[in-house]
Coordinates of C-alpha atoms and ligand atoms in Angstrom, one line a residue:
M1 CA -5.1 -18.9 3.0
N2 CA -6.0 -15.5 4.5
K3 CA -8.0 -13.3 2.0
H4 CA -6.5 -9.7 1.1
Y5 CA -8.2 -6.6 0.0
L6 CA -6.6 -3.9 -2.2
I7 CA -6.1 -0.8 -0.1
W8 CA -3.8 1.2 -1.5
D9 CA -3.9 2.1 -5.3
L10 CA -0.6 1.9 -7.4
P11 CA -0.3 5.7 -8.1
L12 CA -0.4 6.3 -4.3
R13 CA 2.3 3.8 -3.8
I14 CA 4.4 5.0 -6.7
F15 CA 4.0 8.4 -5.3
H16 CA 5.1 7.2 -1.8
W17 CA 8.1 5.5 -2.8
S18 CA 9.2 8.2 -5.3
F19 CA 8.5 10.9 -2.5
A20 CA 10.6 9.1 0.0
T21 CA 13.4 8.5 -2.3
S22 CA 13.6 12.1 -3.7
I23 CA 13.4 13.6 -0.2
M24 CA 16.5 11.4 1.0
L25 CA 18.4 12.4 -2.5
L26 CA 17.5 16.1 -1.8
W27 CA 19.0 15.7 1.7
L28 CA 22.2 14.0 0.1
T29 CA 22.6 16.7 -2.6
S30 CA 22.3 19.4 -0.2
E31 CA 25.1 17.9 1.8
L32 CA 27.3 17.2 -1.1
G33 CA 27.7 20.8 -2.1
T34 CA 27.9 22.9 -5.2
D35 CA 28.8 20.0 -7.4
Y36 CA 25.6 18.6 -7.0
I37 CA 23.3 21.6 -6.7
D38 CA 21.6 20.9 -10.2
W39 CA 20.7 17.6 -9.1
H40 CA 19.3 19.2 -6.0
L41 CA 17.2 21.8 -8.0
K42 CA 15.9 18.9 -10.4
L43 CA 14.9 16.9 -7.6
G44 CA 13.0 19.6 -5.9
Y45 CA 11.0 20.1 -9.1
L46 CA 10.1 16.5 -9.1
V47 CA 9.0 16.6 -5.5
L48 CA 6.9 19.9 -6.2
A49 CA 5.2 17.7 -9.1
L50 CA 4.8 14.8 -6.8
V51 CA 3.2 17.0 -4.1
S52 CA 0.9 18.7 -6.8
F53 CA -0.1 15.2 -7.9
R54 CA -1.0 14.1 -4.5
L55 CA -2.8 17.1 -3.4
V56 CA -5.3 16.5 -6.6
W57 CA -5.3 12.7 -5.9
G58 CA -6.5 13.5 -2.1
F59 CA -9.8 14.7 -3.9
V60 CA -10.3 12.5 -6.9
G61 CA -8.4 9.2 -6.0
P62 CA -9.7 6.1 -4.5
Q63 CA -11.4 5.9 -1.2
H64 CA -8.4 5.5 0.9
A65 CA -6.3 8.3 -0.9
R66 CA -8.9 10.8 -0.3
F67 CA -8.1 13.5 2.2
F68 CA -11.7 13.4 3.8
S69 CA -11.4 9.8 4.4
F70 CA -8.7 10.1 7.0
F71 CA -9.0 13.9 8.0
P72 CA -8.0 13.8 11.7
T73 CA -10.7 15.4 13.9
P74 CA -10.2 15.5 17.5
K75 CA -13.0 13.2 17.9
K76 CA -11.5 10.8 15.6
I77 CA -8.3 10.8 17.4
I78 CA -9.9 10.4 20.9
R79 CA -11.8 7.5 19.6
Y80 CA -8.5 5.8 18.1
L81 CA -6.7 6.3 21.2
K82 CA -9.5 4.9 23.4
H83 CA -9.9 1.9 21.1
K84 CA -6.3 1.3 19.9
D85 CA -7.0 -2.2 18.6
Q86 CA -9.3 -1.2 16.0
V87 CA -8.0 -2.1 12.6
Y88 CA -8.0 0.7 10.0
A89 CA -8.3 -0.1 6.3
G90 CA -6.5 3.3 5.4
H91 CA -4.5 5.6 7.5
N92 CA -5.5 5.6 11.1
P93 CA -6.3 9.4 12.4
L94 CA -2.8 9.9 14.0
G95 CA -1.2 8.6 10.7
G96 CA -3.7 11.0 8.9
L97 CA -2.3 13.8 11.0
M98 CA 1.2 12.7 10.0
V99 CA 0.3 12.6 6.4
F100 CA -0.7 16.4 6.3
A101 CA 2.2 17.4 8.5
M102 CA 4.6 15.8 6.1
L103 CA 2.8 17.1 2.9
S104 CA 2.6 20.6 4.1
L105 CA 6.4 20.7 5.5
V106 CA 7.5 19.5 2.2
L107 CA 5.6 22.0 0.3
V108 CA 7.1 24.8 2.3
Q109 CA 10.5 23.2 1.8
G110 CA 10.1 23.2 -1.8
V111 CA 8.5 26.5 -2.6
S112 CA 10.8 28.3 -0.4
G113 CA 13.7 26.6 -2.6
L114 CA 12.3 28.4 -5.5
F115 CA 13.5 31.9 -3.7
V116 CA 17.0 30.6 -2.5
D117 CA 20.5 30.9 -3.9
D118 CA 23.6 29.0 -2.9
E119 CA 25.7 32.4 -3.0
V120 CA 28.0 30.7 -5.8
F121 CA 26.4 30.2 -9.3
T122 CA 23.1 28.7 -8.8
S123 CA 19.7 30.0 -7.4
G124 CA 16.0 29.1 -7.5
P125 CA 14.0 30.5 -10.5
Y126 CA 12.2 33.2 -8.1
F127 CA 15.7 34.3 -6.3
N128 CA 15.6 38.3 -6.6
S129 CA 12.0 38.6 -8.0
A130 CA 9.9 39.3 -4.9
G131 CA 12.3 41.6 -2.9
A132 CA 15.0 41.0 -0.3
E133 CA 12.7 40.6 2.5
V134 CA 10.8 37.9 0.7
D135 CA 14.2 36.2 -0.1
S136 CA 15.3 36.3 3.2
L137 CA 12.2 34.8 4.9
M138 CA 12.4 32.0 2.1
R139 CA 16.0 31.2 2.9
T140 CA 15.2 31.1 6.7
L141 CA 12.3 28.7 5.9
H142 CA 14.5 26.6 3.4
F143 CA 17.3 26.2 5.9
N144 CA 15.1 25.5 9.1
T145 CA 12.2 23.4 7.6
F146 CA 14.1 20.4 6.8
D147 CA 14.9 19.7 10.5
F148 CA 11.2 19.3 11.2
I149 CA 11.0 17.2 8.0
L150 CA 13.6 14.9 9.6
A151 CA 11.8 14.7 12.8
A152 CA 8.5 14.0 11.1
I153 CA 10.4 11.1 8.9
A154 CA 11.6 9.8 12.2
L155 CA 8.5 9.6 14.0
H156 CA 6.8 8.2 10.8
V157 CA 9.4 5.2 10.6
A158 CA 9.2 4.6 14.5
A159 CA 5.6 4.3 14.3
I160 CA 5.7 1.9 11.3
V161 CA 8.3 -0.3 13.3
F162 CA 6.1 -0.2 16.3
Y163 CA 3.1 -1.4 14.4
K164 CA 5.4 -4.4 13.2
L165 CA 6.7 -5.3 16.4
I166 CA 4.0 -4.6 18.9
K167 CA 0.9 -5.0 17.0
N168 CA 2.0 -7.2 14.3
Q169 CA 0.5 -5.3 11.3
H170 CA 2.9 -5.3 8.3
L171 CA 2.1 -1.6 7.2
T172 CA 5.2 -1.5 4.8
K173 CA 4.2 -4.6 3.0
A174 CA 1.0 -3.1 2.2
M175 CA 2.5 0.1 0.9
V176 CA 4.4 -2.2 -1.4
T177 CA 1.6 -4.6 -2.6
G178 CA -1.2 -2.4 -2.2
K179 CA -2.9 -5.2 -0.1
K180 CA -4.0 -5.8 3.5
P181 CA -5.3 -9.0 5.1
S182 CA -9.1 -8.8 5.2
L183 CA -9.3 -9.7 8.9
G184 CA -11.0 -6.9 10.8
L185 CA -11.9 -5.2 7.6
N186 CA -15.4 -5.1 5.7
E187 CA -15.6 -6.1 2.1
S188 CA -16.6 -2.3 1.3
D189 CA -13.0 -1.3 2.4
E190 CA -11.6 -2.8 -0.9
I191 CA -11.0 -0.4 -3.5
P192 CA -12.4 -1.7 -7.0
H193 CA -9.3 -0.6 -9.1
S194 CA -6.5 1.9 -9.1
K195 CA -8.0 4.5 -11.4
L196 CA -4.8 4.3 -13.6
I197 CA -6.0 6.4 -16.7
L198 CA -7.0 9.3 -14.4
A199 CA -3.8 9.2 -12.2
L200 CA -1.8 9.5 -15.6
F201 CA -3.6 12.4 -16.8
I202 CA -3.2 14.2 -13.5
A203 CA 0.4 13.3 -13.5
I204 CA 0.9 14.9 -16.9
L205 CA -1.1 17.9 -15.6
A206 CA 1.2 18.3 -12.5
C207 CA 4.4 18.0 -14.5
A208 CA 2.9 20.7 -16.9
F209 CA 2.2 22.8 -14.0
I210 CA 5.7 22.5 -12.5
Y211 CA 7.3 23.2 -16.0
W212 CA 5.0 26.4 -16.2
L213 CA 6.2 27.3 -12.4
V214 CA 9.9 26.9 -12.9
V215 CA 10.6 27.4 -16.7
V216 CA 7.8 29.6 -18.4
N217 CA 6.6 31.9 -15.4
P218 CA 9.7 33.0 -13.8
P219 CA 11.2 36.4 -14.5
P220 CA 14.4 36.3 -16.7
M221 CA 17.6 35.8 -14.7
E222 CA 19.8 38.9 -14.4
E223 CA 23.0 38.4 -16.3
F224 CA 26.2 38.5 -14.4
Y225 CA 29.3 39.8 -16.3
Y226 CA 32.9 39.1 -14.8
Ligands
LIG1 C1 12.0 3.3 5.1 C2 11.2 4.2 5.0 C3 9.8 4.3 4.9 C4 8.8 3.3 5.1 C5 9.1 1.9 5.5 C6 7.5 3.9 5.0 C7 6.4 3.3 5.0 C8 5.0 3.8 5.0 C9 3.9 3.2 5.1 C10 3.6 1.7 5.5 C11 2.9 4.1 5.0 C12 1.4 4.0 5.0 C13 1.0 4.1 6.8 C14 -0.2 3.7 6.9 O1 -0.5 2.5 6.9 O2 -1.2 4.5 7.4 C15 3.4 5.4 4.6 C16 2.6 6.5 4.2 C17 3.4 7.7 4.0 N1 4.7 8.0 3.9 FE1 6.2 6.7 4.3 N2 7.8 5.2 4.7 C18 9.1 5.6 4.7 C19 9.6 6.7 4.4 C20 9.1 7.9 4.1 C21 9.8 9.2 4.0 C22 11.1 9.5 3.8 C23 8.9 10.1 3.7 C24 8.9 11.5 3.2 C25 8.5 12.5 3.9 C26 7.4 9.3 3.9 C27 6.2 10.0 3.6 C28 5.0 9.3 3.7 C29 3.7 10.0 3.3 C30 3.4 11.3 2.9 C31 2.8 9.1 3.7 C32 1.3 9.1 3.3 C33 0.9 8.4 2.0 C34 -0.1 9.0 1.2 O3 -1.3 8.8 1.6 O4 -0.2 9.7 0.4 N3 7.8 8.1 4.1 N4 4.9 5.2 4.5
LIG2 C1 11.1 19.7 -1.1 C2 12.2 19.7 -1.7 C3 13.6 20.3 -1.1 C4 14.2 19.6 0.0 C5 13.8 18.6 0.9 C6 15.5 20.5 0.1 C7 16.3 20.4 0.9 C8 17.6 21.4 1.3 C9 18.3 21.3 2.3 C10 18.3 20.2 3.6 C11 19.4 22.2 2.2 C12 20.4 22.6 3.0 C13 20.1 23.6 4.3 C14 21.3 23.7 5.1 O1 22.3 23.7 4.9 O2 20.8 24.0 6.4 C15 18.9 22.9 1.0 C16 19.6 24.0 0.3 C17 19.4 24.5 -0.8 N1 18.3 24.2 -1.7 FE1 17.0 22.9 -1.4 N2 15.4 21.4 -1.0 C18 14.4 21.3 -1.8 C19 13.9 22.0 -2.9 C20 14.5 22.9 -3.4 C21 14.3 23.7 -4.7 C22 13.0 23.4 -5.3 C23 15.3 24.6 -4.8 C24 15.7 25.5 -6.0 C25 14.8 25.7 -7.2 C26 16.3 24.4 -4.0 C27 17.6 25.1 -3.8 C28 18.4 25.0 -2.8 C29 19.5 25.9 -2.5 C30 20.0 27.0 -3.7 C31 20.2 25.7 -1.4 C32 21.6 26.2 -1.0 C33 22.7 25.4 -1.2 C34 24.0 26.0 -0.5 O3 23.8 27.1 0.0 O4 24.8 25.1 -0.4 N3 15.9 23.3 -3.0 N4 17.7 22.2 0.4

């Protein structure tokens, strides 16, 4: 049987599937209206915690989770386009570009949400705290960035389907099991383990940071009397 190497660590896989599910639920809760706005906010905080975790993991996680390992320089992209049949252990340069684009777009969406209100009863914890101009800019960002996120997701999923159908590479399976066939890879591409204790520590720090950001730090809400 073909040998497989561990490429994607468990924390990165948990990150990916929680991130993808939360973004879809955020879309749903924004469409369902006021009854679901509380869920929208909670999921938004979860996504901000996930992105915070991923930003740190990109520096201290295992080899293929590190940003430097797939940072898409023009040189790397050109080499990839010239030699398309090369097998990559982690993200290929175009995939890497997509990772940076998706994380940045979601970060903009999440942070801008903190300043938005639904013009009914609910607002983000920083609404009305930095002046009307900032609120207006954040509103514009929150109501327009999601179109770009959807476009990026469509491209992302299309690329994965392309790899499966045309190149016969099962990237999704690898994002579930963490393992890729060793064919075309080197033994040094395999990661020794998932650094689980470190991941747990960073996950707790990320949650504590978001708790501080959305509960402890915001200015008190103005009271409304009817
Ligand atoms: C059916 C839906 C999806 C499938 C099958 C899927 C599959 C995958 C796969 C296979 C990879 C690894 C790509 C590679 O080998 O280079 C990946 C990475 C990634 N996907 Fe998805 N994905 C899905 C939905 C989403 C959604 C909705 C998002 C949200 C924006 C998303 C964000 C990401 C990100 C940020 C990465 C990079 C992971 C990292 O290095 O942190 N994906 N996805
Ligand atoms: C990254 C995570 C988030 C995503 C993907 C997301 C997505 C969306 C989308 C698609 C809309 C509808 C925009 C439109 O109608 O064009 C929306 C509205 C809204 N979001 Fe978010 N959001 C996120 C995080 C947040 C956060 C953290 C907060 C607040 C703390 C927030 C508060 C709101 C509010 C108050 C609305 C307006 C709802 C309305 O007027 O009906 N969102 N969001």
